[in-house]
XYZ file of C-alpha atoms in Angstrom:
608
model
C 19.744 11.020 1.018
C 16.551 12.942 0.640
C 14.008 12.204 3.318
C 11.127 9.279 2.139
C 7.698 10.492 1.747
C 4.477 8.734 2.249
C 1.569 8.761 0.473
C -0.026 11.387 2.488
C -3.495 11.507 0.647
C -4.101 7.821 1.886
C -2.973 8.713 5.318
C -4.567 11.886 5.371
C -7.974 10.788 4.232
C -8.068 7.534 6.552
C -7.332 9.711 9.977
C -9.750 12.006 8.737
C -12.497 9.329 8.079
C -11.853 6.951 11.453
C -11.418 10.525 13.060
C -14.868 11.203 12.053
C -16.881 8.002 12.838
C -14.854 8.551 16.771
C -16.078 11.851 17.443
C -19.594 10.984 16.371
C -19.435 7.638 18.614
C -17.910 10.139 21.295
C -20.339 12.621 20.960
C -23.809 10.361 20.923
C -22.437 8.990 24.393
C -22.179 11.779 25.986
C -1.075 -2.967 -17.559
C 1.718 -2.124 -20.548
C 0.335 0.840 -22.655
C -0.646 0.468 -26.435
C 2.189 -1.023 -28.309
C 2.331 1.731 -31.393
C 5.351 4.224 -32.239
C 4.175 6.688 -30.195
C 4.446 5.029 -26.992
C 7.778 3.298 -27.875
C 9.584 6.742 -28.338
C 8.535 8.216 -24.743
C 11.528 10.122 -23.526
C 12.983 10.610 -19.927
C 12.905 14.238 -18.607
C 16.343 15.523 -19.146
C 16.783 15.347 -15.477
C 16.535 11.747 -14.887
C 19.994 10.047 -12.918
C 21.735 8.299 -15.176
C 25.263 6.634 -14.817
C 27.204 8.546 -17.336
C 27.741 6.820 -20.951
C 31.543 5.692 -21.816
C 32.627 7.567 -24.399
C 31.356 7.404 -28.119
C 32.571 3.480 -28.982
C 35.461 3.518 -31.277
C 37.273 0.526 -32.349
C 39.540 0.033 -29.623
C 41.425 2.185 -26.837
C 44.892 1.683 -25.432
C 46.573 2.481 -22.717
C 50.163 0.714 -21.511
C 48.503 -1.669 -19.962
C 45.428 -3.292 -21.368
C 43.087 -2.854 -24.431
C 39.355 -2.871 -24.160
C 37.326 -3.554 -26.705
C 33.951 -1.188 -27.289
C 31.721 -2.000 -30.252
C 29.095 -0.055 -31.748
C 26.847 -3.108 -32.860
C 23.459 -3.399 -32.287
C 23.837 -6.654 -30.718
C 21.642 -10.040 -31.489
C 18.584 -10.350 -29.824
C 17.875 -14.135 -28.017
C 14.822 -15.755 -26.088
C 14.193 -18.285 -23.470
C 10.378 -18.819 -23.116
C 9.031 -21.293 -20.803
C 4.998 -21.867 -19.428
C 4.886 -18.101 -17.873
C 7.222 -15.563 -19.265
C 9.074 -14.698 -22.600
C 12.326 -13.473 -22.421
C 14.800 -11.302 -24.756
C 17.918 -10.761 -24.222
C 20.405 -8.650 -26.507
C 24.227 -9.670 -27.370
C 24.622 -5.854 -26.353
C 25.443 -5.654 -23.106
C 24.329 -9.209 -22.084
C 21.194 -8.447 -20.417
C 17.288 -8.335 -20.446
C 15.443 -6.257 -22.720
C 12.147 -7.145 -23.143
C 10.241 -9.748 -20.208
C 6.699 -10.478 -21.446
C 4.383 -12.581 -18.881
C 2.116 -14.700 -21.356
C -0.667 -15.336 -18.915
C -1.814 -11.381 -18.136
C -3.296 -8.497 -19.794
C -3.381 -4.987 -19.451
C -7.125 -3.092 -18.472
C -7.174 -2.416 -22.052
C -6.391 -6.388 -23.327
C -2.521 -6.064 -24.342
C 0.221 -7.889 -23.416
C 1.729 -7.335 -19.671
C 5.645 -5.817 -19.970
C 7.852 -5.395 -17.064
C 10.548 -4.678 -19.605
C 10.600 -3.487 -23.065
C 13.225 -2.203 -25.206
C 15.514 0.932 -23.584
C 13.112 1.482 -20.809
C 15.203 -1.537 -19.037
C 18.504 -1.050 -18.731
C 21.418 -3.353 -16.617
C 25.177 -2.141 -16.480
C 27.915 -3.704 -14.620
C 30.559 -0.907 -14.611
C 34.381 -2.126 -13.306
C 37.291 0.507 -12.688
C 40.352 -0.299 -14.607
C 43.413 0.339 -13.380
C 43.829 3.687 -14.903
C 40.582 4.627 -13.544
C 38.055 4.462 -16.403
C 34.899 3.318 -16.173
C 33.716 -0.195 -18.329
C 30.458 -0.588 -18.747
C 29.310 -4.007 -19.831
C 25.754 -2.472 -21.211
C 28.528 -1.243 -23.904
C 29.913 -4.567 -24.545
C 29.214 -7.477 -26.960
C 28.659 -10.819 -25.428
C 29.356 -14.579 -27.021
C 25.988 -16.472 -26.514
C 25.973 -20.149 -25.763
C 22.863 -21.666 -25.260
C 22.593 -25.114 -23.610
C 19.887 -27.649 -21.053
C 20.179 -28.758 -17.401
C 17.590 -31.053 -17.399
C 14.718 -30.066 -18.168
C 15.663 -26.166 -17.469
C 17.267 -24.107 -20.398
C 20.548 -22.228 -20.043
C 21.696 -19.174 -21.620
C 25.717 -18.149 -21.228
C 26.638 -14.848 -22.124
C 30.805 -13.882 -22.132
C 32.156 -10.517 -22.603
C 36.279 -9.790 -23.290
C 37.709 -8.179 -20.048
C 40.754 -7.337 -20.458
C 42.635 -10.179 -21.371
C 40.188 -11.819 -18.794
C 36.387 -11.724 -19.376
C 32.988 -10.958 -17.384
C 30.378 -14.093 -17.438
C 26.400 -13.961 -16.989
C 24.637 -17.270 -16.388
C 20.957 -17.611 -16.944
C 18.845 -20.784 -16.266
C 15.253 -20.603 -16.468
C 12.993 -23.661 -15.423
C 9.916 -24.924 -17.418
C 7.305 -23.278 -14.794
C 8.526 -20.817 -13.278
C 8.964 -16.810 -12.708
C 12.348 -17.383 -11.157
C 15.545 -16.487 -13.207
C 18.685 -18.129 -11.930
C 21.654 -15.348 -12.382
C 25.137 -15.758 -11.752
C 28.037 -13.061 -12.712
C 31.288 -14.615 -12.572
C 34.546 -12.922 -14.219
C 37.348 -14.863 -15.011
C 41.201 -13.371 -15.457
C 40.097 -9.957 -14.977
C 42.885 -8.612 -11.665
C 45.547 -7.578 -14.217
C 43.165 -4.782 -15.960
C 40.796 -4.102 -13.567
C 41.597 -1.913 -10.145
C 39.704 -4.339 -7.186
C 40.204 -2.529 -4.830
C 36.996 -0.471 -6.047
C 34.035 -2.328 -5.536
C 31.905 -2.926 -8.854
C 28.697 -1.599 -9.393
C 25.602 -2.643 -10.699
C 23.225 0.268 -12.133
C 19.776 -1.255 -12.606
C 17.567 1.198 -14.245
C 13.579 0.355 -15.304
C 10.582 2.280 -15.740
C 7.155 1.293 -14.260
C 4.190 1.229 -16.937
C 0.885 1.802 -16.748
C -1.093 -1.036 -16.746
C -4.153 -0.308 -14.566
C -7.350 1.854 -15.556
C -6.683 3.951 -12.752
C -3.194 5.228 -13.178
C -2.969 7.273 -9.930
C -4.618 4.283 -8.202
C -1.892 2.217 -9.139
C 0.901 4.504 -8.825
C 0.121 4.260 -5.475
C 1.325 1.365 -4.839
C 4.671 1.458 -6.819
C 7.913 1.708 -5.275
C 10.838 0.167 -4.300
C 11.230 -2.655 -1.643
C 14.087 -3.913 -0.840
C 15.814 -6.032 2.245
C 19.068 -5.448 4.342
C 20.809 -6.409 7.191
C 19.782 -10.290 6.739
C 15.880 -9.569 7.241
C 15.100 -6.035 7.744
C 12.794 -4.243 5.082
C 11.877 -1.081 3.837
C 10.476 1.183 0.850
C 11.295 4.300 -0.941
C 7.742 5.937 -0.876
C 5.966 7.773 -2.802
C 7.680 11.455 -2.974
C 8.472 12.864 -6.542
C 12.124 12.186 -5.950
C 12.666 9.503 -3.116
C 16.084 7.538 -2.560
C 17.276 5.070 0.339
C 20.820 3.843 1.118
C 21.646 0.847 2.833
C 24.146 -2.089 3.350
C 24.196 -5.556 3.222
C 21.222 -5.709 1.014
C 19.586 -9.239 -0.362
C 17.682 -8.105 -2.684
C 15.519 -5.060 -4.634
C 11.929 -5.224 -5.648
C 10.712 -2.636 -8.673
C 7.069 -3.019 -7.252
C 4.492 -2.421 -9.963
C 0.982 -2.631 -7.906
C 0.410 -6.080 -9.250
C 3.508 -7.016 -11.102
C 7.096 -6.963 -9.704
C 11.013 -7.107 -11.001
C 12.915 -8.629 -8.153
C 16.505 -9.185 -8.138
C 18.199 -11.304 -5.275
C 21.195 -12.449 -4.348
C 22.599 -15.289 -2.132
C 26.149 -12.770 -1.110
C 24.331 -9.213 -0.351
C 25.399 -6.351 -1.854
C 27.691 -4.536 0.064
C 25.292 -1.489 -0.205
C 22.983 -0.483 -2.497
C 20.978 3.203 -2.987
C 17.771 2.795 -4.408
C 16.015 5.953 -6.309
C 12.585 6.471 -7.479
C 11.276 9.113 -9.665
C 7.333 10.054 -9.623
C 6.993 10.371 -13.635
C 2.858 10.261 -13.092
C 2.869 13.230 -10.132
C 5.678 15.449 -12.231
C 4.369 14.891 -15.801
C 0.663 14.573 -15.557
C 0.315 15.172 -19.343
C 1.310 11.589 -20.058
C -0.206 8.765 -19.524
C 2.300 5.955 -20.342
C 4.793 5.478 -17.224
C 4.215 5.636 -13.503
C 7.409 5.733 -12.029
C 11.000 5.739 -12.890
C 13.442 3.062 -10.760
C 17.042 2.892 -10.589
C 19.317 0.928 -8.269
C 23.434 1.072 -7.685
C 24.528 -2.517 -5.677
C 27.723 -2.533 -4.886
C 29.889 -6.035 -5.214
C 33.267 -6.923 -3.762
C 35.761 -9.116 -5.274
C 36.975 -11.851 -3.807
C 40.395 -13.129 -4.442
C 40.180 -10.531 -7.240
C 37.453 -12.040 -9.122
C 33.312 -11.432 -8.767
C 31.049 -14.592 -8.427
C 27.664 -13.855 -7.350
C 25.016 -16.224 -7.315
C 21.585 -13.832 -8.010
C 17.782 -14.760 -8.916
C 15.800 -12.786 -11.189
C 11.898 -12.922 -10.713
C 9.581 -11.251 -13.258
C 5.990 -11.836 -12.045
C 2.807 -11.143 -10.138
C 2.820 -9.608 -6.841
C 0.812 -12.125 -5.604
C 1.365 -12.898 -1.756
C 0.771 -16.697 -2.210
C 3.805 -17.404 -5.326
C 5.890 -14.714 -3.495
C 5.363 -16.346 0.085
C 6.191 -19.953 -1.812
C 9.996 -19.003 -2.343
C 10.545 -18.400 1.669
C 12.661 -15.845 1.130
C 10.900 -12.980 2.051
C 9.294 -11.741 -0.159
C 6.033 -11.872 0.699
C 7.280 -8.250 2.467
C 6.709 -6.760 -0.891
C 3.090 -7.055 -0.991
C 2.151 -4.158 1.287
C 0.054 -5.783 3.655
C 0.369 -3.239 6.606
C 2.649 -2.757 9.473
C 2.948 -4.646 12.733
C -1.034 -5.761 13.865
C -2.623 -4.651 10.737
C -0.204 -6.824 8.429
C -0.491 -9.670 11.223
C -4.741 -9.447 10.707
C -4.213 -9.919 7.034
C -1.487 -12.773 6.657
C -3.375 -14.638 9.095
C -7.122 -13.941 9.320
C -8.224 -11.657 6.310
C -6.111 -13.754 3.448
C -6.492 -16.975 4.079
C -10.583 -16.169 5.152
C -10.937 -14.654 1.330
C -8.521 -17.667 -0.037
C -10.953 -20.206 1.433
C -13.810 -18.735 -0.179
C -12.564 -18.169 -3.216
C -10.271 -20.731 -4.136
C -11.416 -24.075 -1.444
C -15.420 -23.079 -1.864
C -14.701 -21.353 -5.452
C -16.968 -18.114 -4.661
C -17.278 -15.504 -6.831
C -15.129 -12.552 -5.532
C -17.599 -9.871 -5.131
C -19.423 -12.136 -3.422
C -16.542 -13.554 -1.128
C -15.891 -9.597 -0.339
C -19.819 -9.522 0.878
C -19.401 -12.611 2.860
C -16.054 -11.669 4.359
C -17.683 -8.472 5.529
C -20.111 -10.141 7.059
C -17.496 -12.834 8.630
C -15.884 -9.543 10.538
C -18.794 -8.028 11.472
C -20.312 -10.999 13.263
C -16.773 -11.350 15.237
C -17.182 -8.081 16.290
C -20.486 -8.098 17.376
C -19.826 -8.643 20.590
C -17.750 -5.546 20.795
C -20.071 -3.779 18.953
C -22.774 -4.916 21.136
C -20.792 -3.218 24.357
C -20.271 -0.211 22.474
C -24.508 -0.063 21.454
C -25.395 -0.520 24.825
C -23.571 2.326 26.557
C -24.905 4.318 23.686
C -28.076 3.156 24.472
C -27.645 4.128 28.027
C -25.993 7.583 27.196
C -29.299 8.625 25.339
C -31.562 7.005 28.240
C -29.679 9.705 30.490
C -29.430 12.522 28.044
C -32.449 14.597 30.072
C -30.800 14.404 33.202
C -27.369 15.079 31.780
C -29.182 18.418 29.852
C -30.157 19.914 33.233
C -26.570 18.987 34.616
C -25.352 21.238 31.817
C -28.292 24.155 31.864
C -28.454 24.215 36.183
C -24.358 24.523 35.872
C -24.261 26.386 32.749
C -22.052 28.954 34.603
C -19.474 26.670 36.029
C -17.804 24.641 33.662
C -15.820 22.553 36.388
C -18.855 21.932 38.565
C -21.072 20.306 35.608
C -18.054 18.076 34.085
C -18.315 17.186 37.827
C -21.357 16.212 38.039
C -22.024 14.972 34.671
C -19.282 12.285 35.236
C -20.434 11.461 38.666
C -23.799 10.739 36.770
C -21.919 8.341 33.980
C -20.804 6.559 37.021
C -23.429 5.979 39.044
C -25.119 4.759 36.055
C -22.686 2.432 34.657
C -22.192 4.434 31.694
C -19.052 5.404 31.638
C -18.132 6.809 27.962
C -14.618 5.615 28.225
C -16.438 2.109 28.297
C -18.146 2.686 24.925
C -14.893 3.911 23.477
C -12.600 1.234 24.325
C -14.815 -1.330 21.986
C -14.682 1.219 18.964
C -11.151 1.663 19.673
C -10.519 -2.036 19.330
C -11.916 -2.340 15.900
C -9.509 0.501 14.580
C -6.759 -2.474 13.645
C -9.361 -4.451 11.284
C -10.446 -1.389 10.116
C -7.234 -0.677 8.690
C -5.847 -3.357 7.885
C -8.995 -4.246 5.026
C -7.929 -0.364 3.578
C -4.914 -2.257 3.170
C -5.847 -5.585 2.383
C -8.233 -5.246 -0.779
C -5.845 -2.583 -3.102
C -3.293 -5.188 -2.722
C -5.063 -8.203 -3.547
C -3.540 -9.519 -6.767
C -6.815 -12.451 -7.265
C -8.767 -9.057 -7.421
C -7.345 -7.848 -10.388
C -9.750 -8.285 -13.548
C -12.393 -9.938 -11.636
C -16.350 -8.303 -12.135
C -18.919 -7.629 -9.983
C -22.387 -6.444 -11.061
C -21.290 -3.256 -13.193
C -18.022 -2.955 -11.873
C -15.146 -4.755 -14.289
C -12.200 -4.995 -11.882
C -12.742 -4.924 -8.386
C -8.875 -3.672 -7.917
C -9.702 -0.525 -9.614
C -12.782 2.211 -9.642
C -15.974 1.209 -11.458
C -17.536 4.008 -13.372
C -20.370 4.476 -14.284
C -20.185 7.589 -16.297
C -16.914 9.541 -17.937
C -16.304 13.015 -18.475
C -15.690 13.640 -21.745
C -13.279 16.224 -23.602
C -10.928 15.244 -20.620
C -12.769 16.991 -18.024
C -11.580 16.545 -14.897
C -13.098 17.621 -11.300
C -10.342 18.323 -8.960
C -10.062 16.005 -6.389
C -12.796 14.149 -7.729
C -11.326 12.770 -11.022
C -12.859 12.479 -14.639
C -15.266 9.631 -14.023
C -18.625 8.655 -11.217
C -17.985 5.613 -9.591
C -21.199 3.605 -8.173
C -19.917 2.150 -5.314
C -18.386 5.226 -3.685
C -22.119 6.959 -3.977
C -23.585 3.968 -2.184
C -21.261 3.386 0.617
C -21.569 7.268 1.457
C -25.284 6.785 1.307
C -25.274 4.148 3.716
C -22.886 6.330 6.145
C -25.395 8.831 5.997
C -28.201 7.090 6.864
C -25.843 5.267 9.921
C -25.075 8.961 10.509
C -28.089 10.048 10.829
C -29.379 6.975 12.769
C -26.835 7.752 15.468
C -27.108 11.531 15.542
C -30.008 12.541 14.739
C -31.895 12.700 18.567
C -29.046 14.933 19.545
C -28.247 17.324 16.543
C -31.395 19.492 18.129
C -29.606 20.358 21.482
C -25.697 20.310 20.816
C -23.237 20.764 23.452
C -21.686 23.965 23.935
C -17.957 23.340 22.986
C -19.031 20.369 20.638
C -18.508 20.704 16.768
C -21.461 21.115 14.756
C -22.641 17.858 14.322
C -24.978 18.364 11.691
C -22.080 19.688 9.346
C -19.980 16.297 10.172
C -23.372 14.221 9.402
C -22.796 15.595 5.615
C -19.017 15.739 5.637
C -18.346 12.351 6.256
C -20.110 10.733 3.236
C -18.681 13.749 1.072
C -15.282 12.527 1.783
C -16.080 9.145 1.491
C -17.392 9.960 -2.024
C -14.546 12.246 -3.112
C -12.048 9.773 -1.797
C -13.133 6.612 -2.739
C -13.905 7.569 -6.571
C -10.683 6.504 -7.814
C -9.472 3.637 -5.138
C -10.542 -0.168 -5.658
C -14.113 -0.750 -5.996
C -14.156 -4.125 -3.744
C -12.546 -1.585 -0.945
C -16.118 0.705 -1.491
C -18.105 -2.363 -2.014
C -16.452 -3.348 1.706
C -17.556 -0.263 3.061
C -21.148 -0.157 1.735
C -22.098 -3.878 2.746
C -20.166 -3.454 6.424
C -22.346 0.021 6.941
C -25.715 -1.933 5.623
C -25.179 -4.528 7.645
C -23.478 -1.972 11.058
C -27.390 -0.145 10.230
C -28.846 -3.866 10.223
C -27.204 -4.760 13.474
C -28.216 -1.362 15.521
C -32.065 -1.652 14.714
C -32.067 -5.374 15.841
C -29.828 -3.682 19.243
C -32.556 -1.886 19.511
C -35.493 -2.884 18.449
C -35.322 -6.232 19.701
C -31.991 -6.451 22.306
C -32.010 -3.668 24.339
C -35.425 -2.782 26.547
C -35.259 1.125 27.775
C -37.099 -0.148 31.320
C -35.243 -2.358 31.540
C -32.243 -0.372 30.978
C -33.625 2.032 33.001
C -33.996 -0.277 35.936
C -30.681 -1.490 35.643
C -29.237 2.485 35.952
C -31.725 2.627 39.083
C -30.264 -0.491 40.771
C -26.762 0.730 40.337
C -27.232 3.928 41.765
C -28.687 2.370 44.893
C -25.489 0.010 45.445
C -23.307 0.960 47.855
C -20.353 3.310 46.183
C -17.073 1.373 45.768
C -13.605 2.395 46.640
C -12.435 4.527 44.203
C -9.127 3.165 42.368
C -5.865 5.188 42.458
C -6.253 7.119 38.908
C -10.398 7.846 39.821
C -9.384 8.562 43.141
C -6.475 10.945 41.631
C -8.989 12.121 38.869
C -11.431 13.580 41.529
C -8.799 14.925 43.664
C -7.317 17.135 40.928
C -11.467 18.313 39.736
C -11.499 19.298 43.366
C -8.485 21.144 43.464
C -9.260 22.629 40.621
C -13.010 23.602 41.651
C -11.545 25.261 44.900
C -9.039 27.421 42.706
C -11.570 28.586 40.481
C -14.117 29.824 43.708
C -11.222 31.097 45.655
C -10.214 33.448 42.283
C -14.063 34.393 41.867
C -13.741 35.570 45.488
C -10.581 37.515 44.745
C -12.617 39.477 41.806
């Protein structure tokens, strides 16, 4: 099994950015594609896994035992439609070949596909006695269509052998839901059971979103095992995961997911993924390339499995409805950041925009400003030792230039300074530290958000993709950059310049020797920003620009109208004058260890 990747430009690029905004709080305290010929004849690279074919069908084949028939029709194509999705299904092999969802539309206003034609393909292969494979993909099934209710039923049966393999398909009025059972009837005298079956479940992943990379990102494979666990198969060029006892396997699409569970887990299942978009970047068509291989046991040499099929959004709130966890496959984050989204973030935006009925771009402003006022009072903590930190930036400067000689001796006294004064910079960083979880979790939280798909905001025309403003033409393409300006990427870099320069500028004339340049990081954070953000969502950038606007908003009321320098001063004054407390264990460790190492570095400037 070949080790999962991540997507490493996402992690990359968010370390480096929160990286960024720490060291410069540190350092101031010190949809389906076209539907023409073209795009239906798309080939697979040659070296795509595939289950390999039975041979070329012939009338019948015989061995002592058992004859099994293989046909070479075409099959007859049937559909069950209800409110929500259109399905086809094909004689052939007894399974789905086209699922249409009638209420969605690609960026480019065509129909919404999770499977169309060959590029969706389900075999059940068995191992008869003599040890060849049967695939039922090669098989002709018996249709019988019938009601329960209102729901409508679709039985396809397939010769076996004198026996024969049975899918059940029941699909109520409103509804994404498949029911799907496999049962096989008669089957033990031609087929070895002692070998588990296999299901090979093969689909590729269109493009349906005007930024393809964008929404490659977040297509992969989910999947549960071991009655509740969940994981992924990432986002590496070839990725695979094996595991038992799985309940069921999500073909994530960004938006739009194939799900296929079952009540009896597989007895183990290895998932693969294939990066078309990262290995072929001369089409434009497919994203990614799934296949699964589920193993299923007989029992009393027979299969009946009881399965669901879902073919629809990837929308937290339907998913969340079935309770069986599957809201997992909506990548919400991991452990806090996923908790701040189910229960803060989400339902926050739902009430907006579905209870109030808020536009969404403005439900992102007024969300932003929802978790900005919340963390005001951390903020608040974090302004005020900054504050502080600048009041005592004279004295600290002749710390560093009368001990400019001994490094020891100023960090000494430079710290003994903090103290005194109540300005500790570990208290300014524990604040910023605490916002790091929100912070993350809204990267996560607006990509994913299915009721941001298609909706506008001033220029931009889906706020869960980029909004240019201007495209290259002739296919030009800036590395790194991409082939189109977005807007809101320029104006949230703006605005962390300006908070940049706000909070760095009084000390980018004296820097501290052994400090980075901070000039050059003044400039290099917005440049990322802007190189980064061109292709993600454009409600994430809109996020960013209204939280630094109103982050700029909130330090020139700090300190304009909050905190008085006297009075600051004062305060500094009075605490210097109170009588020193005892020192806890760590400080009192701390200073014991400068000291030591103070007295090792005289004693070796002695020695010299």
């Amino acid at each position: 099994m070949e080790e999962k990747k991540t997507d490493w430009k996402t992690i990359l690029g968010m370390t480096l950015i929160f990286a960024i905004l720490m060291l410069t709080f540190v350092y101031n305290q010190e949809e389906e594609p076209p539907v023409d010929q073209k795009a239906e004849t798309v080939q697979i690279e040659d070296d795509v896994a595939t289950v390999p074919a039975v041979e070329q069908p012939v009338d019948t084949v015989q061995d002592s035992t058992t004859t099994f028939q293989k046909q070479s029709s075409v099959g007859e194509e049937i559909m069950l439609s209800n409110q929500l999705l259109d399905l086809k299904f094909n004689t052939k092999g007894g399974y789905i070949t086209e699922a249409h969802l009638k209420k969605f539309h690609t960026y480019d206003s065509l129909p919404v596909y999770l499977a169309k034609k060959n590029d969706h393909v389900f075999d059940l292969i068995l191992t008869a006695k003599d040890g060849r494979k049967i695939h039922t993909k090669d098989l002709i099934f018996t249709p019988t269509e019938t009601t329960n209710g209102a729901n409508k039923v679709l039985t396809l049966k397939a010769p076996v052998g004198s026996g024969s393999i049975e899918y059940r398909f029941e699909m109520e009025p409103d509804d994404y839901m498949l029911d799907f059972n496999i049962k096989s009837e008669g089957i033990a005298n031609a087929i070895n059971t002692s070998d588990n079956a296999v299901i090979d479940w093969q689909m590729k992943a269109y493009r349906r979103s005007q930024s393809m990379s964008n929404e490659n990102r977040y297509t992969e494979i989910k999947f549960e095992y071991d009655g509740g666990s969940d994981d992924y198969t990432g986002q590496g060029e070839n990725a695979d995961e094996e595991e038992e006892n799985v309940s069921y396997v999500a073909y994530k699409q960004h938006f739009f997911s194939s799900i296929l569970l079952t009540d009896t887990p597989f007895v183990s299942g290895l998932m693969k993924s294939k990066n078309i978009e990262s290995i072929n970047e001369n089409q434009d068509t497919f994203t990614k390339e799934f296949e699964s291989q589920l193993q299923l046991e007989y029992t009393g040499g027979e299969l009946a499995y009881n399965m669901d099929w879902y073919f629809g959004p990837t929308d937290f709130a339907i998913l969340d409805e079935y309770g069986r966890n599957l809201d997992e496959v909506v990548d919400l984050g991991w452990g806090i950041f996923g908790w701040i989204n189910e229960f803060a973030i989400r339902p926050a935006f739902t009430f907006f925009t579905v209870d109030l009925g808020i536009a969404y771009g403005l439900a992102i402003i007024l969300l932003t400003i929802c978790v900005r006022l919340v963390l005001s009072p951390v903020l608040y903590k974090s302004y005020l030792t900054q504050a502080k930190m600048k009041i005592l930036r004279p004295e600290l400067n002749r710390i560093a230039e009368k001990y400019k000689d001994n490094a020891m001796k100023k960090q000494q006294e430079t710290m003994k300074v903090q103290s005194e004064s109540g300005a500790s910079p570990l208290s300014g960083c524990l604040p910023a530290l605490l916002q790091m979880p929100v912070f993350f979790a809204l990267f996560k939280f607006f990509p994913t958000a299915f009721d941001l798909r298609q909706k506008s905001f001033l220029w931009a025309n889906d706020l869960s993709s980029y909004d240019a403003i201007y495209t290259f033409s002739d296919g030009f393409k800036i590395p790194f950059y991409g082939d189109h300006i977005s807007l809101f990427p320029i104006l949230a870099s703006i605005s962390i310049f300006f908070y940049m320069q706000m909070t760095t500028g009084q000390t980018m004339q004296t820097p501290q020797p052994g400090m980075p340049n901070m000039k050059f990081i003044m400039y290099l954070s917005p440049l990322f920003m802007l190189v980064f953000f061109n292709n993600y969502a454009s409600g994430l950038s809109l996020y960013y620009f209204i939280s630094n606007l109103i982050t700029i908003g909130i330090m020139l009321v700090i300190k304009n109208f909050i905190i008085d320098k006297d009075r600051v001063l004062a305060k500094i004054e009075k605490a210097k004058s109170k009588p020193k407390k005892k020192k806890g264990l760590f400080a009192t460790k701390m200073a014991s260890i400068m000291e030591q190492a103070q007295a090792q570095q005289e004693a070796q400037k002695k020695g010299k």
